Amino acid sequence: MTSLKIRPIELADVPALLTIIANARSEYRIAERGVDLLEPADHALFANYQRQRSLYFVALVDDEIVGGAGVAPLAGADPLTCELQRMYLRPVARGRGVGDALLERCLAAAKQFLYVRCYLETITQMQAALEFYGRHGFRDLQAPFGRTGHAHNDRWMMRPLRASAAIDVGYARA
């Protein structure tokens, strides 16, 4: 990897991102959970992140899109909680710091939007992702939070975005 760039999504990025998302979901056999590889929200990827307190970032290596991730308000939750959404990388970009850079930008944006905690959902089969999120301060929850509409997800995690939020979500201070 020679040149990594993280920037906000552009409309022209959507086809490449949809391919990355569909391929990753296929890799982890999401369709076996009764879910389409691409959801309606995926097709509205650009528009959804033009909303208030929402932002989606695209990772490029040598000017080629290799992944993306975004933050947005968590549906059905208080206004202080955001959701990390649609964090997917091409296999070639995994384990090379691209995910770290994307997550860092997402969490920085979340703090600028004055969120105090960040929630995410995933599936047990994504063990590398679970370990990645754990290394970045996300902790397992016993049940889903908010209303994402993703009944197929079986893992839920949360992380404070400031020290006082650690108490709000029941974490000990690190």
PDB file of C-alpha atoms in Angstrom:
ATOM      1  CA  MET A   1       0.000   0.000   0.000  1.00  0.00           C
ATOM      2  CA  THR A   2       1.562   3.256  -1.028  1.00  0.00           C
ATOM      3  CA  SER A   3      -0.965   6.099  -0.839  1.00  0.00           C
ATOM      4  CA  LEU A   4      -3.981   6.025   1.512  1.00  0.00           C
ATOM      5  CA  LYS A   5      -6.579   8.768   1.295  1.00  0.00           C
ATOM      6  CA  ILE A   6      -9.764   9.071   3.360  1.00  0.00           C
ATOM      7  CA  ARG A   7     -12.391  11.530   2.124  1.00  0.00           C
ATOM      8  CA  PRO A   8     -16.160  12.103   2.279  1.00  0.00           C
ATOM      9  CA  ILE A   9     -18.297  10.125  -0.148  1.00  0.00           C
ATOM     10  CA  GLU A  10     -19.042  11.481  -3.618  1.00  0.00           C
ATOM     11  CA  LEU A  11     -21.979  10.366  -5.750  1.00  0.00           C
ATOM     12  CA  ALA A  12     -19.621   8.765  -8.275  1.00  0.00           C
ATOM     13  CA  ASP A  13     -18.271   6.468  -5.509  1.00  0.00           C
ATOM     14  CA  VAL A  14     -21.547   4.622  -4.992  1.00  0.00           C
ATOM     15  CA  PRO A  15     -21.204   1.857  -7.644  1.00  0.00           C
ATOM     16  CA  ALA A  16     -17.753   0.828  -6.373  1.00  0.00           C
ATOM     17  CA  LEU A  17     -18.942   0.917  -2.758  1.00  0.00           C
ATOM     18  CA  LEU A  18     -22.023  -1.185  -3.546  1.00  0.00           C
ATOM     19  CA  THR A  19     -19.754  -3.801  -5.116  1.00  0.00           C
ATOM     20  CA  ILE A  20     -17.520  -3.836  -2.022  1.00  0.00           C
ATOM     21  CA  ILE A  21     -20.539  -4.115   0.301  1.00  0.00           C
ATOM     22  CA  ALA A  22     -22.196  -6.900  -1.732  1.00  0.00           C
ATOM     23  CA  ASN A  23     -18.947  -8.857  -2.042  1.00  0.00           C
ATOM     24  CA  ALA A  24     -18.255  -8.644   1.692  1.00  0.00           C
ATOM     25  CA  ARG A  25     -21.790  -9.709   2.572  1.00  0.00           C
ATOM     26  CA  SER A  26     -21.499 -12.589   0.122  1.00  0.00           C
ATOM     27  CA  GLU A  27     -18.151 -13.586   1.637  1.00  0.00           C
ATOM     28  CA  TYR A  28     -19.797 -13.823   5.067  1.00  0.00           C
ATOM     29  CA  ARG A  29     -22.919 -15.527   3.680  1.00  0.00           C
ATOM     30  CA  ILE A  30     -25.372 -12.860   4.771  1.00  0.00           C
ATOM     31  CA  ALA A  31     -27.952 -14.117   2.254  1.00  0.00           C
ATOM     32  CA  GLU A  32     -28.220 -17.336   4.274  1.00  0.00           C
ATOM     33  CA  ARG A  33     -29.734 -15.192   7.031  1.00  0.00           C
ATOM     34  CA  GLY A  34     -32.615 -14.273   4.713  1.00  0.00           C
ATOM     35  CA  VAL A  35     -31.244 -10.851   3.841  1.00  0.00           C
ATOM     36  CA  ASP A  36     -30.543  -9.393   0.417  1.00  0.00           C
ATOM     37  CA  LEU A  37     -26.891  -8.635  -0.260  1.00  0.00           C
ATOM     38  CA  LEU A  38     -27.844  -5.011  -0.850  1.00  0.00           C
ATOM     39  CA  GLU A  39     -30.530  -3.265   1.190  1.00  0.00           C
ATOM     40  CA  PRO A  40     -32.584  -0.237   0.104  1.00  0.00           C
ATOM     41  CA  ALA A  41     -30.413   1.966   2.341  1.00  0.00           C
ATOM     42  CA  ASP A  42     -27.325   0.788   0.468  1.00  0.00           C
ATOM     43  CA  HIS A  43     -28.732   2.074  -2.814  1.00  0.00           C
ATOM     44  CA  ALA A  44     -29.322   5.464  -1.140  1.00  0.00           C
ATOM     45  CA  LEU A  45     -25.782   5.510   0.232  1.00  0.00           C
ATOM     46  CA  PHE A  46     -24.874   8.994  -0.969  1.00  0.00           C
ATOM     47  CA  ALA A  47     -28.215  10.631  -0.095  1.00  0.00           C
ATOM     48  CA  ASN A  48     -28.397   9.081   3.376  1.00  0.00           C
ATOM     49  CA  TYR A  49     -25.119  10.648   4.417  1.00  0.00           C
ATOM     50  CA  GLN A  50     -26.044  14.143   3.267  1.00  0.00           C
ATOM     51  CA  ARG A  51     -28.359  14.364   6.266  1.00  0.00           C
ATOM     52  CA  GLN A  52     -27.621  16.290   9.425  1.00  0.00           C
ATOM     53  CA  ARG A  53     -25.064  14.693  11.796  1.00  0.00           C
ATOM     54  CA  SER A  54     -24.239  11.999   9.212  1.00  0.00           C
ATOM     55  CA  LEU A  55     -21.091  11.431   7.189  1.00  0.00           C
ATOM     56  CA  TYR A  56     -19.696   8.585   5.101  1.00  0.00           C
ATOM     57  CA  PHE A  57     -16.007   8.265   4.337  1.00  0.00           C
ATOM     58  CA  VAL A  58     -14.361   6.487   1.436  1.00  0.00           C
ATOM     59  CA  ALA A  59     -10.896   4.919   1.619  1.00  0.00           C
ATOM     60  CA  LEU A  60      -8.739   5.045  -1.491  1.00  0.00           C
ATOM     61  CA  VAL A  61      -5.390   3.370  -2.021  1.00  0.00           C
ATOM     62  CA  ASP A  62      -3.512   4.703  -5.015  1.00  0.00           C
ATOM     63  CA  ASP A  63      -6.772   6.416  -6.062  1.00  0.00           C
ATOM     64  CA  GLU A  64      -8.735   3.128  -6.063  1.00  0.00           C
ATOM     65  CA  ILE A  65     -11.721   2.781  -3.720  1.00  0.00           C
ATOM     66  CA  VAL A  66     -11.003  -0.002  -1.239  1.00  0.00           C
ATOM     67  CA  GLY A  67     -13.691   0.599   1.375  1.00  0.00           C
ATOM     68  CA  GLY A  68     -15.882   2.910   3.342  1.00  0.00           C
ATOM     69  CA  ALA A  69     -17.610   3.566   6.647  1.00  0.00           C
ATOM     70  CA  GLY A  70     -20.022   6.112   8.041  1.00  0.00           C
ATOM     71  CA  VAL A  71     -21.713   7.497  11.111  1.00  0.00           C
ATOM     72  CA  ALA A  72     -25.307   8.629  11.444  1.00  0.00           C
ATOM     73  CA  PRO A  73     -27.884   9.050  14.202  1.00  0.00           C
ATOM     74  CA  LEU A  74     -28.991   5.698  15.617  1.00  0.00           C
ATOM     75  CA  ALA A  75     -32.683   5.206  14.798  1.00  0.00           C
ATOM     76  CA  GLY A  76     -34.841   4.805  17.875  1.00  0.00           C
ATOM     77  CA  ALA A  77     -32.151   6.016  20.277  1.00  0.00           C
ATOM     78  CA  ASP A  78     -31.379   9.230  22.092  1.00  0.00           C
ATOM     79  CA  PRO A  79     -29.739  12.053  20.100  1.00  0.00           C
ATOM     80  CA  LEU A  80     -26.375  11.444  21.789  1.00  0.00           C
ATOM     81  CA  THR A  81     -25.900   8.011  20.214  1.00  0.00           C
ATOM     82  CA  CYS A  82     -24.631   7.476  16.691  1.00  0.00           C
ATOM     83  CA  GLU A  83     -24.271   4.273  14.737  1.00  0.00           C
ATOM     84  CA  LEU A  84     -21.172   3.173  12.865  1.00  0.00           C
ATOM     85  CA  GLN A  85     -22.631   1.999   9.565  1.00  0.00           C
ATOM     86  CA  ARG A  86     -21.572   0.096   6.491  1.00  0.00           C
ATOM     87  CA  MET A  87     -17.923  -0.383   7.347  1.00  0.00           C
ATOM     88  CA  TYR A  88     -16.653  -2.668   4.621  1.00  0.00           C
ATOM     89  CA  LEU A  89     -13.242  -3.146   3.037  1.00  0.00           C
ATOM     90  CA  ARG A  90     -11.983  -5.081   0.058  1.00  0.00           C
ATOM     91  CA  PRO A  91      -9.934  -8.079   1.263  1.00  0.00           C
ATOM     92  CA  VAL A  92      -6.729  -6.516  -0.108  1.00  0.00           C
ATOM     93  CA  ALA A  93      -7.195  -3.540   2.262  1.00  0.00           C
ATOM     94  CA  ARG A  94      -7.803  -5.532   5.438  1.00  0.00           C
ATOM     95  CA  GLY A  95      -5.074  -5.684   8.063  1.00  0.00           C
ATOM     96  CA  ARG A  96      -3.181  -2.782   6.482  1.00  0.00           C
ATOM     97  CA  GLY A  97      -4.365   0.155   8.589  1.00  0.00           C
ATOM     98  CA  VAL A  98      -7.171   1.188   6.247  1.00  0.00           C
ATOM     99  CA  GLY A  99      -9.867   0.187   8.727  1.00  0.00           C
ATOM    100  CA  ASP A 100      -8.043   2.026  11.508  1.00  0.00           C
ATOM    101  CA  ALA A 101      -7.937   5.209   9.414  1.00  0.00           C
ATOM    102  CA  LEU A 102     -11.612   4.935   8.426  1.00  0.00           C
ATOM    103  CA  LEU A 103     -12.742   4.297  11.983  1.00  0.00           C
ATOM    104  CA  GLU A 104     -10.617   7.163  13.288  1.00  0.00           C
ATOM    105  CA  ARG A 105     -12.237   9.563  10.810  1.00  0.00           C
ATOM    106  CA  CYS A 106     -15.727   8.284  11.648  1.00  0.00           C
ATOM    107  CA  LEU A 107     -15.215   8.655  15.392  1.00  0.00           C
ATOM    108  CA  ALA A 108     -13.694  12.124  14.961  1.00  0.00           C
ATOM    109  CA  ALA A 109     -16.751  13.159  12.931  1.00  0.00           C
ATOM    110  CA  ALA A 110     -19.055  11.657  15.575  1.00  0.00           C
ATOM    111  CA  LYS A 111     -17.358  13.744  18.255  1.00  0.00           C
ATOM    112  CA  GLN A 112     -17.711  16.865  16.094  1.00  0.00           C
ATOM    113  CA  PHE A 113     -21.419  16.070  15.779  1.00  0.00           C
ATOM    114  CA  LEU A 114     -21.498  15.962  19.628  1.00  0.00           C
ATOM    115  CA  TYR A 115     -22.382  12.296  19.958  1.00  0.00           C
ATOM    116  CA  VAL A 116     -21.199  10.770  23.235  1.00  0.00           C
ATOM    117  CA  ARG A 117     -21.390   7.096  22.276  1.00  0.00           C
ATOM    118  CA  CYS A 118     -21.123   5.014  19.127  1.00  0.00           C
ATOM    119  CA  TYR A 119     -23.102   1.815  18.523  1.00  0.00           C
ATOM    120  CA  LEU A 120     -22.587  -0.851  15.897  1.00  0.00           C
ATOM    121  CA  GLU A 121     -24.049  -4.169  14.847  1.00  0.00           C
ATOM    122  CA  THR A 122     -22.383  -7.084  13.128  1.00  0.00           C
ATOM    123  CA  ILE A 123     -22.486 -10.874  12.997  1.00  0.00           C
ATOM    124  CA  THR A 124     -20.551 -13.536  14.864  1.00  0.00           C
ATOM    125  CA  GLN A 125     -18.989 -14.875  11.640  1.00  0.00           C
ATOM    126  CA  MET A 126     -17.065 -11.610  11.249  1.00  0.00           C
ATOM    127  CA  GLN A 127     -14.514 -12.559  13.912  1.00  0.00           C
ATOM    128  CA  ALA A 128     -11.768 -10.305  12.566  1.00  0.00           C
ATOM    129  CA  ALA A 129     -14.186  -7.361  12.652  1.00  0.00           C
ATOM    130  CA  LEU A 130     -15.221  -8.181  16.224  1.00  0.00           C
ATOM    131  CA  GLU A 131     -11.574  -8.261  17.294  1.00  0.00           C
ATOM    132  CA  PHE A 132     -10.901  -5.009  15.415  1.00  0.00           C
ATOM    133  CA  TYR A 133     -13.792  -3.236  17.134  1.00  0.00           C
ATOM    134  CA  GLY A 134     -12.713  -4.593  20.518  1.00  0.00           C
ATOM    135  CA  ARG A 135      -9.208  -3.187  20.003  1.00  0.00           C
ATOM    136  CA  HIS A 136     -10.817   0.172  19.316  1.00  0.00           C
ATOM    137  CA  GLY A 137     -12.767   0.329  22.560  1.00  0.00           C
ATOM    138  CA  PHE A 138     -16.092  -1.178  21.523  1.00  0.00           C
ATOM    139  CA  ARG A 139     -17.616  -3.515  24.091  1.00  0.00           C
ATOM    140  CA  ASP A 140     -20.263  -6.204  23.656  1.00  0.00           C
ATOM    141  CA  LEU A 141     -23.856  -5.507  24.605  1.00  0.00           C
ATOM    142  CA  GLN A 142     -26.329  -8.199  25.596  1.00  0.00           C
ATOM    143  CA  ALA A 143     -29.098  -6.939  23.302  1.00  0.00           C
ATOM    144  CA  PRO A 144     -29.597  -4.542  20.403  1.00  0.00           C
ATOM    145  CA  PHE A 145     -29.893  -0.824  21.070  1.00  0.00           C
ATOM    146  CA  GLY A 146     -32.121   1.458  19.026  1.00  0.00           C
ATOM    147  CA  ARG A 147     -34.072   0.277  15.988  1.00  0.00           C
ATOM    148  CA  THR A 148     -31.779  -0.507  13.073  1.00  0.00           C
ATOM    149  CA  GLY A 149     -34.144  -3.031  11.510  1.00  0.00           C
ATOM    150  CA  HIS A 150     -31.297  -5.533  11.138  1.00  0.00           C
ATOM    151  CA  ALA A 151     -32.724  -8.623  12.815  1.00  0.00           C
ATOM    152  CA  HIS A 152     -30.039 -10.765  11.130  1.00  0.00           C
ATOM    153  CA  ASN A 153     -27.260  -9.176  13.199  1.00  0.00           C
ATOM    154  CA  ASP A 154     -26.417 -11.130  16.324  1.00  0.00           C
ATOM    155  CA  ARG A 155     -23.646  -8.990  17.827  1.00  0.00           C
ATOM    156  CA  TRP A 156     -24.078  -5.501  19.237  1.00  0.00           C
ATOM    157  CA  MET A 157     -21.326  -3.235  20.503  1.00  0.00           C
ATOM    158  CA  MET A 158     -20.973   0.246  21.962  1.00  0.00           C
ATOM    159  CA  ARG A 159     -18.099   2.560  22.715  1.00  0.00           C
ATOM    160  CA  PRO A 160     -17.946   5.863  24.575  1.00  0.00           C
ATOM    161  CA  LEU A 161     -16.705   8.862  22.638  1.00  0.00           C
ATOM    162  CA  ARG A 162     -15.722  10.843  25.722  1.00  0.00           C
ATOM    163  CA  ALA A 163     -14.722   9.845  29.245  1.00  0.00           C
ATOM    164  CA  SER A 164     -18.038  10.752  30.886  1.00  0.00           C
ATOM    165  CA  ALA A 165     -19.898   8.566  28.385  1.00  0.00           C
ATOM    166  CA  ALA A 166     -18.137   5.528  29.871  1.00  0.00           C
ATOM    167  CA  ILE A 167     -20.403   5.876  32.875  1.00  0.00           C
ATOM    168  CA  ASP A 168     -23.490   6.512  30.714  1.00  0.00           C
ATOM    169  CA  VAL A 169     -23.181   3.132  28.976  1.00  0.00           C
ATOM    170  CA  GLY A 170     -21.981   1.171  31.993  1.00  0.00           C
ATOM    171  CA  TYR A 171     -18.269   0.930  31.245  1.00  0.00           C
ATOM    172  CA  ALA A 172     -15.441   1.304  33.674  1.00  0.00           C
ATOM    173  CA  ARG A 173     -13.042   4.081  32.783  1.00  0.00           C
ATOM    174  CA  ALA A 174      -9.959   2.840  31.002  1.00  0.00           C
TER     175      ALA A 174
END
